[in-house]
Coordinates of C-alpha atoms and ligand atoms in Angstrom, one line a residue:
X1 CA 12.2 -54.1 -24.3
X2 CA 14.6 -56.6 -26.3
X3 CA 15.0 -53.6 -28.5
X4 CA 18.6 -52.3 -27.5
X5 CA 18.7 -48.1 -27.5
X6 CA 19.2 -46.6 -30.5
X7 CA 20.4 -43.6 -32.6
X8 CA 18.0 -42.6 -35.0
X9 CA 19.0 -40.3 -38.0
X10 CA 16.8 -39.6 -41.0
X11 CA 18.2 -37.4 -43.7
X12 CA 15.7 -35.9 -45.2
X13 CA 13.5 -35.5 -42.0
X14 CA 11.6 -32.6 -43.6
X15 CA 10.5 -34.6 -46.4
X16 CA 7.6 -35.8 -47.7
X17 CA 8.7 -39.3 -46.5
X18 CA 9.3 -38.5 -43.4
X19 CA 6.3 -36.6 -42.8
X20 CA 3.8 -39.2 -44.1
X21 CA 6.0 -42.4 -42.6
X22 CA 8.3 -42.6 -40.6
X23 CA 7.3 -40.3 -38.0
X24 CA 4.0 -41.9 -37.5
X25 CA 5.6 -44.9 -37.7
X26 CA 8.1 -44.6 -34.5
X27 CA 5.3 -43.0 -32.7
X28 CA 3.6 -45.6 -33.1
X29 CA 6.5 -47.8 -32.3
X30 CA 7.3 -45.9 -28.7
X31 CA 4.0 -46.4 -28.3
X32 CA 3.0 -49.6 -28.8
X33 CA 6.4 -51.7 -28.8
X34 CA 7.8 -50.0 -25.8
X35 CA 10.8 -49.2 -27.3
X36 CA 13.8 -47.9 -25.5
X37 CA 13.0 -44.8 -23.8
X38 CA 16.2 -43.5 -23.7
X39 CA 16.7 -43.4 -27.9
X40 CA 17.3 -40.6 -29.6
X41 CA 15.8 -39.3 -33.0
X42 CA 18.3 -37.0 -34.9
X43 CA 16.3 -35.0 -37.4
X44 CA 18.1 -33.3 -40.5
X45 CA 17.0 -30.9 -42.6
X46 CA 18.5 -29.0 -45.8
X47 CA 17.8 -25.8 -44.4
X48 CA 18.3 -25.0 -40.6
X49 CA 15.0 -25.2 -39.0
X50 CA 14.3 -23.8 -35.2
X51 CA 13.4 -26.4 -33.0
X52 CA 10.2 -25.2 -32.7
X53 CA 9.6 -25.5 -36.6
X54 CA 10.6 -29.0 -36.2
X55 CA 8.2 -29.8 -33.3
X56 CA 5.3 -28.3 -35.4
X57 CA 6.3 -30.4 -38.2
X58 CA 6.5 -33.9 -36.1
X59 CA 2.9 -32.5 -34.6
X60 CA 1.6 -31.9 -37.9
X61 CA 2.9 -35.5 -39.2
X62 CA 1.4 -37.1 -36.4
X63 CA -1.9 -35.4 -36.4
X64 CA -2.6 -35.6 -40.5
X65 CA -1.4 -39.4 -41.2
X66 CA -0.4 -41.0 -37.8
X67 CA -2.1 -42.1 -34.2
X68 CA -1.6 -39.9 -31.6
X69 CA -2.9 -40.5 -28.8
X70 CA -1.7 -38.4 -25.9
X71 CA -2.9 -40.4 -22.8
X72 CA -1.3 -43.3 -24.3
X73 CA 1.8 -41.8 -25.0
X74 CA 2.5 -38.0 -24.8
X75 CA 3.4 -35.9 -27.7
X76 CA 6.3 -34.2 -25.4
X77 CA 7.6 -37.3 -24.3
X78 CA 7.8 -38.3 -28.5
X79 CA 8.9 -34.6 -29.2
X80 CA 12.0 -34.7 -26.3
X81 CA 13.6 -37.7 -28.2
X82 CA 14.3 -35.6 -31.2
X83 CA 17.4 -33.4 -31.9
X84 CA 17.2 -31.5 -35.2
X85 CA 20.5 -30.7 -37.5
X86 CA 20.7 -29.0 -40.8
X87 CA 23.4 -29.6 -43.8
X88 CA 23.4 -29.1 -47.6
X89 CA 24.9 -32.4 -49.1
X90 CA 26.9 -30.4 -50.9
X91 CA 29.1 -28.7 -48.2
X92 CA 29.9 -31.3 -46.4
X93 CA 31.6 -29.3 -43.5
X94 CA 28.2 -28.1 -42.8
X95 CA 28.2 -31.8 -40.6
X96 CA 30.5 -30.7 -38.7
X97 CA 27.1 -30.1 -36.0
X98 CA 26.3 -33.7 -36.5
X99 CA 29.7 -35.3 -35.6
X100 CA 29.7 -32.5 -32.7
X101 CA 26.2 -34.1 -31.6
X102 CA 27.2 -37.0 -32.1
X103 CA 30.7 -37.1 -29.8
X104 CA 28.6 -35.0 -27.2
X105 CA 25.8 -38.0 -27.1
X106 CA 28.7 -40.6 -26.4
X107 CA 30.7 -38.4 -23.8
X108 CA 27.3 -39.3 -21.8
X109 CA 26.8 -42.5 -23.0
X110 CA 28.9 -45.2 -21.3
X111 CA 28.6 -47.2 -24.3
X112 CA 28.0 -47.0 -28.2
X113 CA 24.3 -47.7 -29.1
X114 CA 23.4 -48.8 -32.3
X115 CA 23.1 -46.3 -34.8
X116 CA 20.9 -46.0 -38.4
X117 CA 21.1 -44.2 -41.0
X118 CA 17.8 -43.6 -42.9
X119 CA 18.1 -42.2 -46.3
X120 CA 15.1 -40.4 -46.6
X121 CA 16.6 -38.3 -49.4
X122 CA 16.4 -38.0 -53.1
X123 CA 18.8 -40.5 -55.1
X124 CA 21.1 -37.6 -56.4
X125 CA 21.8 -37.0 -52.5
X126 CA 22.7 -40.5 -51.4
X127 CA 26.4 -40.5 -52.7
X128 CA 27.0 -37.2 -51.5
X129 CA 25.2 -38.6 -47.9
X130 CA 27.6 -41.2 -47.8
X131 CA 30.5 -39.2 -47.9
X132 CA 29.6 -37.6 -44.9
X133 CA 28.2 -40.9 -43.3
X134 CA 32.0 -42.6 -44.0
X135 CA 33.6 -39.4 -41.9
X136 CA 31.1 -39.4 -38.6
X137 CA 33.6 -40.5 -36.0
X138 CA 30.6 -42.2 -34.1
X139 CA 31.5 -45.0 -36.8
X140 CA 34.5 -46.0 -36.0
X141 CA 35.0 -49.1 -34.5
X142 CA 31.0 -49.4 -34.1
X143 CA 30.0 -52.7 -34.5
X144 CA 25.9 -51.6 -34.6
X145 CA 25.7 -49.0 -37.3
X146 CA 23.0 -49.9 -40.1
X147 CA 22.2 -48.0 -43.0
X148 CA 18.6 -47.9 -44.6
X149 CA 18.0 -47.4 -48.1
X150 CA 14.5 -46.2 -50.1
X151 CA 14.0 -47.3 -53.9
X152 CA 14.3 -47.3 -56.7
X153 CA 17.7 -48.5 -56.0
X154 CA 19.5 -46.6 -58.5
X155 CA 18.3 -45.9 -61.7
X156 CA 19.3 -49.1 -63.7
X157 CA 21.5 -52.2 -63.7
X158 CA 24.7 -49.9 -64.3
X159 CA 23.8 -47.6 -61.7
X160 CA 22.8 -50.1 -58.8
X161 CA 25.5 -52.2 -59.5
X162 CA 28.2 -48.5 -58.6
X163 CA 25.8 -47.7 -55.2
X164 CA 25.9 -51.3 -54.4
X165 CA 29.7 -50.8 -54.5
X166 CA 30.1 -47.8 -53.0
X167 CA 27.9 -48.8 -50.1
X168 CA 30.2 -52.0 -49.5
X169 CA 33.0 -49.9 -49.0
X170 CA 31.7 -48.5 -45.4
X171 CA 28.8 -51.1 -45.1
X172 CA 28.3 -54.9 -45.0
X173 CA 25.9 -56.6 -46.7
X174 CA 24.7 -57.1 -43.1
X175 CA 24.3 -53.7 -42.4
X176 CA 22.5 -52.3 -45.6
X177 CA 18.6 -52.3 -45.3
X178 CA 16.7 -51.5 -49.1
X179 CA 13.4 -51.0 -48.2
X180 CA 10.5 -52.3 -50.4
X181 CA 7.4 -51.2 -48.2
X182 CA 5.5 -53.7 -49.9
X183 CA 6.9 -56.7 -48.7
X184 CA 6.0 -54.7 -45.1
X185 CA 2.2 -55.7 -45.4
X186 CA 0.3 -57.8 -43.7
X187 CA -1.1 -60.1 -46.4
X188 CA 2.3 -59.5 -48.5
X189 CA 3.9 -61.5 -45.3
X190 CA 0.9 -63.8 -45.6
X191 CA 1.6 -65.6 -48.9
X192 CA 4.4 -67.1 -47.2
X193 CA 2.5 -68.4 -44.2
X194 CA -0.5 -68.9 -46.7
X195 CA 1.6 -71.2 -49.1
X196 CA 4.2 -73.0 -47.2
X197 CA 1.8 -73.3 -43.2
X198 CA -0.5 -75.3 -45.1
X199 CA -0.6 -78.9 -46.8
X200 CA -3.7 -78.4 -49.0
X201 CA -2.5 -75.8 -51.4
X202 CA 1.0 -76.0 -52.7
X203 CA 0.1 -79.3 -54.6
X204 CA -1.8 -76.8 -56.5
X205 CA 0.9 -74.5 -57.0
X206 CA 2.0 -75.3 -60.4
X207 CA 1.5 -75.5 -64.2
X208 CA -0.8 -78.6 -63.6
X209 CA -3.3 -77.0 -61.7
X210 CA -2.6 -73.0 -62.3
X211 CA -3.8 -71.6 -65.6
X212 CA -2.8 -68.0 -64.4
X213 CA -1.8 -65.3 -62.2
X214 CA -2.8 -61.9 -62.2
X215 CA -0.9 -58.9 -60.1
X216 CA -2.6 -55.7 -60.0
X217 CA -1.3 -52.9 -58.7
X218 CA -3.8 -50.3 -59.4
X219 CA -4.5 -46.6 -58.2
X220 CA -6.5 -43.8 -57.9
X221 CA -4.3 -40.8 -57.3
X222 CA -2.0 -39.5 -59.9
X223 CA 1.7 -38.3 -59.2
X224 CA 1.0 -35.6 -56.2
X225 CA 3.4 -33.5 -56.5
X226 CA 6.3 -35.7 -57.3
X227 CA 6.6 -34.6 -61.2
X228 CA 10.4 -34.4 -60.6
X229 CA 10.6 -37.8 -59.2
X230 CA 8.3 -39.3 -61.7
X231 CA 9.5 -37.7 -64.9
X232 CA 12.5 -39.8 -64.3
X233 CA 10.9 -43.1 -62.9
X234 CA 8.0 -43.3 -64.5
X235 CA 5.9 -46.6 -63.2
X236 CA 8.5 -49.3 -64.7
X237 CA 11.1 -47.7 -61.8
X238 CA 8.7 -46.9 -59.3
X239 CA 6.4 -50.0 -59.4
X240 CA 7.6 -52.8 -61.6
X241 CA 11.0 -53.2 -61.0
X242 CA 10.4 -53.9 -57.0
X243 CA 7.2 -54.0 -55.7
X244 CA 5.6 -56.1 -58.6
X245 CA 8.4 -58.0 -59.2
X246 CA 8.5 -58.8 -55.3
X247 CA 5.2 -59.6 -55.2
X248 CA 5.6 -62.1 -58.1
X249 CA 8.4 -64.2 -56.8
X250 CA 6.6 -64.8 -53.1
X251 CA 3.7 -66.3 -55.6
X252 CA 6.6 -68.5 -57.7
X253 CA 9.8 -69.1 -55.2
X254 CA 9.8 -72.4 -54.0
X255 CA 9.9 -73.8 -50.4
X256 CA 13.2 -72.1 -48.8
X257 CA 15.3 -74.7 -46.4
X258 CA 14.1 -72.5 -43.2
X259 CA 12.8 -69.3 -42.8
X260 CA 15.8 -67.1 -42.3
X261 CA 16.2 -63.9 -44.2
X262 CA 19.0 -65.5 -47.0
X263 CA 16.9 -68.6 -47.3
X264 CA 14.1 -66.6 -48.1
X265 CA 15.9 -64.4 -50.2
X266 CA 18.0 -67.1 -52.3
X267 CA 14.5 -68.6 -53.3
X268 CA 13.3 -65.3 -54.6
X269 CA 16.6 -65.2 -56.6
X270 CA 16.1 -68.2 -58.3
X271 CA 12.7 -66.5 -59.5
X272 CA 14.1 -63.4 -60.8
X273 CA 16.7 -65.5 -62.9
X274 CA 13.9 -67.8 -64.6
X275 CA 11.8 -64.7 -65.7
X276 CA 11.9 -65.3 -69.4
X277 CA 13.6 -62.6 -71.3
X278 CA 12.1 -61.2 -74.1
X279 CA 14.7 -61.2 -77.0
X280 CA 13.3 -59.1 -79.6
X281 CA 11.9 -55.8 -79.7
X282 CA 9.0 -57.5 -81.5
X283 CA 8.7 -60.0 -77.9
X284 CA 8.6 -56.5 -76.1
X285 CA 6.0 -55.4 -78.2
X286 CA 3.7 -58.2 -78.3
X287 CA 4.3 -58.6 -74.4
X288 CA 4.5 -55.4 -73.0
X289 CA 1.8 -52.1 -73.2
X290 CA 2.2 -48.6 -71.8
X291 CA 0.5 -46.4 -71.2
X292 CA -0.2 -42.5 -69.7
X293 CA -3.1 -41.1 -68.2
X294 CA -5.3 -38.1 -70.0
X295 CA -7.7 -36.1 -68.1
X296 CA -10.8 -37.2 -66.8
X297 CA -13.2 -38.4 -63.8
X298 CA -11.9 -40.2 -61.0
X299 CA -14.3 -41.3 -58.1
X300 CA -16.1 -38.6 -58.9
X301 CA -13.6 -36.0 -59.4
X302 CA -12.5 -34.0 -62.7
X303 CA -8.8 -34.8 -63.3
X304 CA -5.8 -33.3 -65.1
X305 CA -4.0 -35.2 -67.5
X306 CA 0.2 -36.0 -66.6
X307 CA 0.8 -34.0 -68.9
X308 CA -0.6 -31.2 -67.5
X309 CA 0.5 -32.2 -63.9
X310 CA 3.2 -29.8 -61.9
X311 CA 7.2 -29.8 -63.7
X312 CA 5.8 -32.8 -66.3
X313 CA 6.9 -31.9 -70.1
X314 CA 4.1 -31.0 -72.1
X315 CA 5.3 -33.8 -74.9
X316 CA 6.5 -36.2 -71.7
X317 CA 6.5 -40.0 -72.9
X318 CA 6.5 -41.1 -69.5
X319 CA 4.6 -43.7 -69.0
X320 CA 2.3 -44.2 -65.7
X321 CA 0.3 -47.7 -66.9
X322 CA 2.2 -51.1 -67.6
X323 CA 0.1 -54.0 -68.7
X324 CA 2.9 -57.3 -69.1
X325 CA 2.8 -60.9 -69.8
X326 CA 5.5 -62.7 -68.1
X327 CA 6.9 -66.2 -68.1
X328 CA 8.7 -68.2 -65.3
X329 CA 11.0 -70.5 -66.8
X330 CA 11.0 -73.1 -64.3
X331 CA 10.0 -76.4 -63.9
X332 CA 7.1 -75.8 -61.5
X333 CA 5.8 -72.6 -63.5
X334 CA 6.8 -73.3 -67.3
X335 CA 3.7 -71.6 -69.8
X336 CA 1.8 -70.3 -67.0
X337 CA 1.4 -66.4 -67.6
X338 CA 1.7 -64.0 -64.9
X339 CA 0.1 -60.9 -65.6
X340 CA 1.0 -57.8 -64.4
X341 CA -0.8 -54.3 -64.1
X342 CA -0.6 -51.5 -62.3
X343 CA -1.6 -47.8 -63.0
X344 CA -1.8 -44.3 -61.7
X345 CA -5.2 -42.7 -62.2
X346 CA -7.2 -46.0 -62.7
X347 CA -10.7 -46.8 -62.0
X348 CA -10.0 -48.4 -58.3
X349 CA -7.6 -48.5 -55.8
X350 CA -7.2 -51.7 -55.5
X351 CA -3.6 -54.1 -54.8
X352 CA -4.0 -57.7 -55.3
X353 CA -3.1 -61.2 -56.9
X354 CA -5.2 -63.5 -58.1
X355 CA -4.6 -67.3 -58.6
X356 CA -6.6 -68.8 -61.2
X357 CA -6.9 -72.7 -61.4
X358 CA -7.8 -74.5 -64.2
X359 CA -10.9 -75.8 -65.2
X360 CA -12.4 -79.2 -64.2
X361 CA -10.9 -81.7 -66.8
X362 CA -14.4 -83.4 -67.5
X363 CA -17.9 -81.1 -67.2
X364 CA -20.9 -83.1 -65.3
X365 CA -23.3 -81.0 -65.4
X366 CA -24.1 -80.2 -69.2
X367 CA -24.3 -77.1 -70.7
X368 CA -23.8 -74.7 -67.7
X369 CA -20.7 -76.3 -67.1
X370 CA -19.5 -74.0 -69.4
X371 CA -20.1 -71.0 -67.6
X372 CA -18.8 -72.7 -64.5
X373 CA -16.4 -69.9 -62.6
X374 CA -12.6 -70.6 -62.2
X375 CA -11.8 -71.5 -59.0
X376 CA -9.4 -68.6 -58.0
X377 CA -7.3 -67.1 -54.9
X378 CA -7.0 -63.6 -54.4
X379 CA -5.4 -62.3 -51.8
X380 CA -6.3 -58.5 -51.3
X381 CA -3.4 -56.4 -50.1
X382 CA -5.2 -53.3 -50.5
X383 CA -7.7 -51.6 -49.4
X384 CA -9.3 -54.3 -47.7
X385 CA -7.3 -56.9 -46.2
X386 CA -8.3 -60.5 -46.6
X387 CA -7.9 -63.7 -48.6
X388 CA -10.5 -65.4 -50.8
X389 CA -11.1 -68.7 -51.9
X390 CA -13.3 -69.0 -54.6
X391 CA -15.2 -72.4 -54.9
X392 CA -18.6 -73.7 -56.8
X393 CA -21.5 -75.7 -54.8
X394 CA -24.4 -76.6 -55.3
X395 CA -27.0 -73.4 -54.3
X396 CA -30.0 -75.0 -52.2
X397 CA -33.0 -74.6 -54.5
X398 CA -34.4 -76.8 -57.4
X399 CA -31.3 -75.8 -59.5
X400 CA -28.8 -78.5 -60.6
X401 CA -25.7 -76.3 -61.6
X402 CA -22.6 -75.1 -59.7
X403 CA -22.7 -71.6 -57.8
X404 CA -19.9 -69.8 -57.0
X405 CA -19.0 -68.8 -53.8
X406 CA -16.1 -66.8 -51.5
X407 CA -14.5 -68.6 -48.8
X408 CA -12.7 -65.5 -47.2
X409 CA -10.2 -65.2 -44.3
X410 CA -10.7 -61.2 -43.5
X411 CA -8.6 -59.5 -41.2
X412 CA -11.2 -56.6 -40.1
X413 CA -12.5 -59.8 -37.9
X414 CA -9.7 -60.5 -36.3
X415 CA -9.8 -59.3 -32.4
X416 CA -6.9 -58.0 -30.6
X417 CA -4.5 -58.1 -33.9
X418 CA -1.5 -55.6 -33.1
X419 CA -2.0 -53.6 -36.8
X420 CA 1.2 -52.7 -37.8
X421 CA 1.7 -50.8 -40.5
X422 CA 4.4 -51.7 -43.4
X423 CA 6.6 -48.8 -42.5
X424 CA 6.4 -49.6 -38.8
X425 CA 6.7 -53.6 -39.0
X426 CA 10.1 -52.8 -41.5
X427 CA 11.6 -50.4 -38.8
X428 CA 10.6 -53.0 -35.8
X429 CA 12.8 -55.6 -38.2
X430 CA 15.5 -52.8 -38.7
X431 CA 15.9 -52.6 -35.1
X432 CA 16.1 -56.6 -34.5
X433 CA 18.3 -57.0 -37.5
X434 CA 15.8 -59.0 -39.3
X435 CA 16.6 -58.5 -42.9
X436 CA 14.0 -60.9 -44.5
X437 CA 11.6 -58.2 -45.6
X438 CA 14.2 -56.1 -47.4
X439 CA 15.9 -56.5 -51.1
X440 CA 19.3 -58.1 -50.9
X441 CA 21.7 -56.4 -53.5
X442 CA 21.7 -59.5 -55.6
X443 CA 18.1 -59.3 -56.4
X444 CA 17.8 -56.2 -56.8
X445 CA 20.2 -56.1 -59.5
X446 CA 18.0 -58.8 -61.3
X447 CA 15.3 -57.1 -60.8
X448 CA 17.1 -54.4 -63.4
X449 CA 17.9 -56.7 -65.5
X450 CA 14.5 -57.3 -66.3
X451 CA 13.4 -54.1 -66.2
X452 CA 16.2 -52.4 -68.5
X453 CA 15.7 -53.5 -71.6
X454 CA 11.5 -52.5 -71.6
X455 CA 13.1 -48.7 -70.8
X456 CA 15.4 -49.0 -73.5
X457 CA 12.8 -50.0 -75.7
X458 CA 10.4 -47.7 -75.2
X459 CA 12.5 -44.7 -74.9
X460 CA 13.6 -45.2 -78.5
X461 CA 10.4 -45.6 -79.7
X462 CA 7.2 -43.3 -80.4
X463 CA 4.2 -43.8 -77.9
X464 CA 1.0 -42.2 -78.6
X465 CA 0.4 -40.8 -75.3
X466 CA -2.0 -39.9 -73.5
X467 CA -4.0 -43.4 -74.3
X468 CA -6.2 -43.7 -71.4
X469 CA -8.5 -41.9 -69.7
X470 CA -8.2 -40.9 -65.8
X471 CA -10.9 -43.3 -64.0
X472 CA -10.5 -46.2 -66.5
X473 CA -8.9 -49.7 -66.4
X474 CA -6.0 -48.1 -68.8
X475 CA -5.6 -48.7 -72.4
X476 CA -7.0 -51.5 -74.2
X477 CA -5.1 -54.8 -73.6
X478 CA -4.3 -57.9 -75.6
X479 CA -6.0 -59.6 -72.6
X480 CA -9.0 -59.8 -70.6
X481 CA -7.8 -59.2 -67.0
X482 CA -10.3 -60.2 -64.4
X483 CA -12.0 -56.7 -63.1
X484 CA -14.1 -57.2 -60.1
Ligands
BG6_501 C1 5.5 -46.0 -53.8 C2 5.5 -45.3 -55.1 O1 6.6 -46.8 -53.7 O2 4.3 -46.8 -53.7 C3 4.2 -44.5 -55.3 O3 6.6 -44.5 -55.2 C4 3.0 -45.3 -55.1 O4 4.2 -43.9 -56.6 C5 3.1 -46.0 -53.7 O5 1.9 -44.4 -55.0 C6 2.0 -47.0 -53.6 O6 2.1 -47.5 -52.3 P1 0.8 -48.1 -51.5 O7 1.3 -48.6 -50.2 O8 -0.2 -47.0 -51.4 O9 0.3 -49.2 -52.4

């Protein structure tokens, strides 16, 4: 393998994170990539846990969300890579056991492998973490440490702007991974290869031919069980500020000098500095809805309300629905809207963006013309994976108007794809050192910039919430978004 041995350590290997991610995802990795046998997997957790506990978790993990498959690759030889630890943040001599583990694993080792951190922990844990990262002697002088963080990244511009500093002080730039799991996904990666591998479509990728863009980000499930987590996110923290605003700039950056990870990144940059601001809390308002799901059926299914949801306030204005209107003020993208919507407890699950083209300037073929379908681009992130072209021909028949029809690059029909999940494609880069899929701290301090002043808005203001139904397309909108 090109992949050089590694120390793995996840804080926070008990966690829901953990559980659901990353441990199916370096199964899968072991398994499929081939990865250095030798590697090693430390495992924390807040409270000691016997090392049977831990193997019945990593079982568990792999049974209910990954791929195991033992005559592939054995659960034992997964489960013998792992070493588990325990530590409260707060006492930080409690590490003591992991710089102990750690000197004992170099004593055998003739050389220092590279070593990542991964953060799987909740924010109010990551400075505390870093303390104890900064004193692990297994550091020192190690050319190959990494550190991986999860967002939100902080909790506003103030905040990112202090971890971005604190993190420089032990980490380079170089060394600090910030996950976004959506830029992970297969057609996420696509729009890239989509725009920029072919001649044919970024002619069309402006305000001449584009009349709009539409990003959804839409769900079924409510919050789980992360009331905590989302009483103080809410979605413009946990799905605006990075993975719609990610997903918007690969639609608008322009065509980066190569394809290395701060070409890429620059480009995305320069997007996140043309958004239009609004000025005025009357721009906010006439821009900007949110909203917050009340009981009701989903797929099927009576729902709860948030409100009523586990360690939500009964009065909580959090809101779990954002319908925006955006501008790009830039030369290519100046008056095109980008819609964006995304919601918890909505009628589909459904992630994708949709390119809308203008009309034809002059209409041939009389009245129907009128009814004649955009011609649009979608690409479907989620669930199904695939990009559609959507163009009008003539149906065979007696009929002399345009039909619409779906020009559609599916993956599902690809043979012999290796199917790598976000999480596991992201850890694959974090082992190579390919940074081009994660949030450099430049943009991600942009990304609050456009997101702070919507939270101070609406925190100052009243919202009559609940105003949507679970199992709808959210609360009424100043504009009709294309619902398939
Ligand atoms: C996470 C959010 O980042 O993304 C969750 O914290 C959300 O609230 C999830 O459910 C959605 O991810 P995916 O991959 O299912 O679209």
């Amino acid at each position: 393998s090109s992949i050089s041995p590694f120390i793995f350590v996840i804080f926070g290997g008990d966690g829901n994170l953990s559980k659901k991610k990353l441990i199916p995802a370096l199964y899968t990795l072991f398994k499929l990539q081939g990865l250095n046998e030798k590697s090693i997997i430390l495992f924390h957790s807040l409270n000691p846990l016997e090392k049977i506990e831990m193997n019945n978790f990593i079982k568990n993990s792999l049974e209910s969300f990954g791929t195991l498959q033992e005559e592939q690759y054995p659960l034992d030889r997964f489960l013998n890579k792992f070493i588990n630890f325990s530590g409260d943040f707060n006492s930080p001599e409690n590490f003591t056991h992991l710089n102990n583990l750690l000197c004992n694993i170099q004593d055998t080792l003739k050389e220092k492998w590279q070593i990542i951190f991964y953060l799987s922990i909740p924010p109010e844990f990551i400075l505390p973490c870093l303390k104890i990262i900064e004193k692990i002697k297994y550091c020192e002088n190690n050319e190959d440490k990494k550190l991986v963080i999860e967002k939100p990244f902080g909790n506003n511009l103030a905040s990112a702007k202090f971890l971005n500093k604190e993190l420089s002080k032990f980490f380079s730039e170089k060394e600090i991974y910030r996950i976004d799991h959506y830029l992970g996904k297969e057609t996420v990666q696509n729009i890239l290869f989509f725009r920029f591998g072919n001649s044919i479509f970024e002619p069309l990728w402006s305000r001449e031919y584009v009349d709009h863009v539409e990003i959804t980000i839409s769900e079924t499930i409510g919050i789980e069980k992360r009331g905590l987590f989302y009483e103080k996110n809410g979605i413009l923290k946990d799905i605006i500020q990075n993975h719609a605003l990610q997903l918007l700039a690969l639609v608008a950056m322009e065509y980066p000098p190569n394809f290395q990870s701060d070409s890429i990144r620059d480009e995305k940059i320069k997007v996140f500095k043309s958004i239009k601001r609004f000025l005025t809390p009357e721009q906010i308002d006439e821009n900007i809805i949110l909203g917050q799901y009340d009981s009701g059926i989903v797929q099927g299914e009576r729902v709860l309300s948030y409100r009523e949801e586990e360690n939500v306030e009964s009065h909580s204005n959090t809101p779990t629905f954002f319908g925006g209107k955006f501008e790009i003020e830039s030369w290519r993208w100046s008056g095109v809207p980008f819609y964006i919507r995304a919601g918890k407890r909505l009628k589909k699950k459904v992630t994708e963006i949709a390119i809308f083209f203008k009309n034809p300037p002059l209409n041939l073929f009389g009245k129907s013309c009128s009814q004649i379908a955009p011609n649009k681009i979608i690409f479907s992130i989620q669930p199904e994976e695939k990009i559609e072209i959507f163009v009008n021909m003539k149906y065979p028949g007696d009929k002399n108007y345009p039909h619409p029809i779906k020009l559609t690059f599916d993956y599902s029909s690809l043979e012999n794809r290796l199917n790598l999940t976000a999480y596991e494609r992201l850890i694959l880069d974090i082992f190579k050192g390919d940074q081009s899929l994660f949030a450099r701290q430049d943009g991600i301090e942009l990304m609050w910039d456009i997101i702070d002043p919507l939270v101070s808005h609406f925190s100052n203001k009243f919202l009559d919430f609940p105003n949507y139904s679970s199992g709808t397309w959210g609360p009424k909108q100043r504009w009709n978004l294309y619902e398939d």
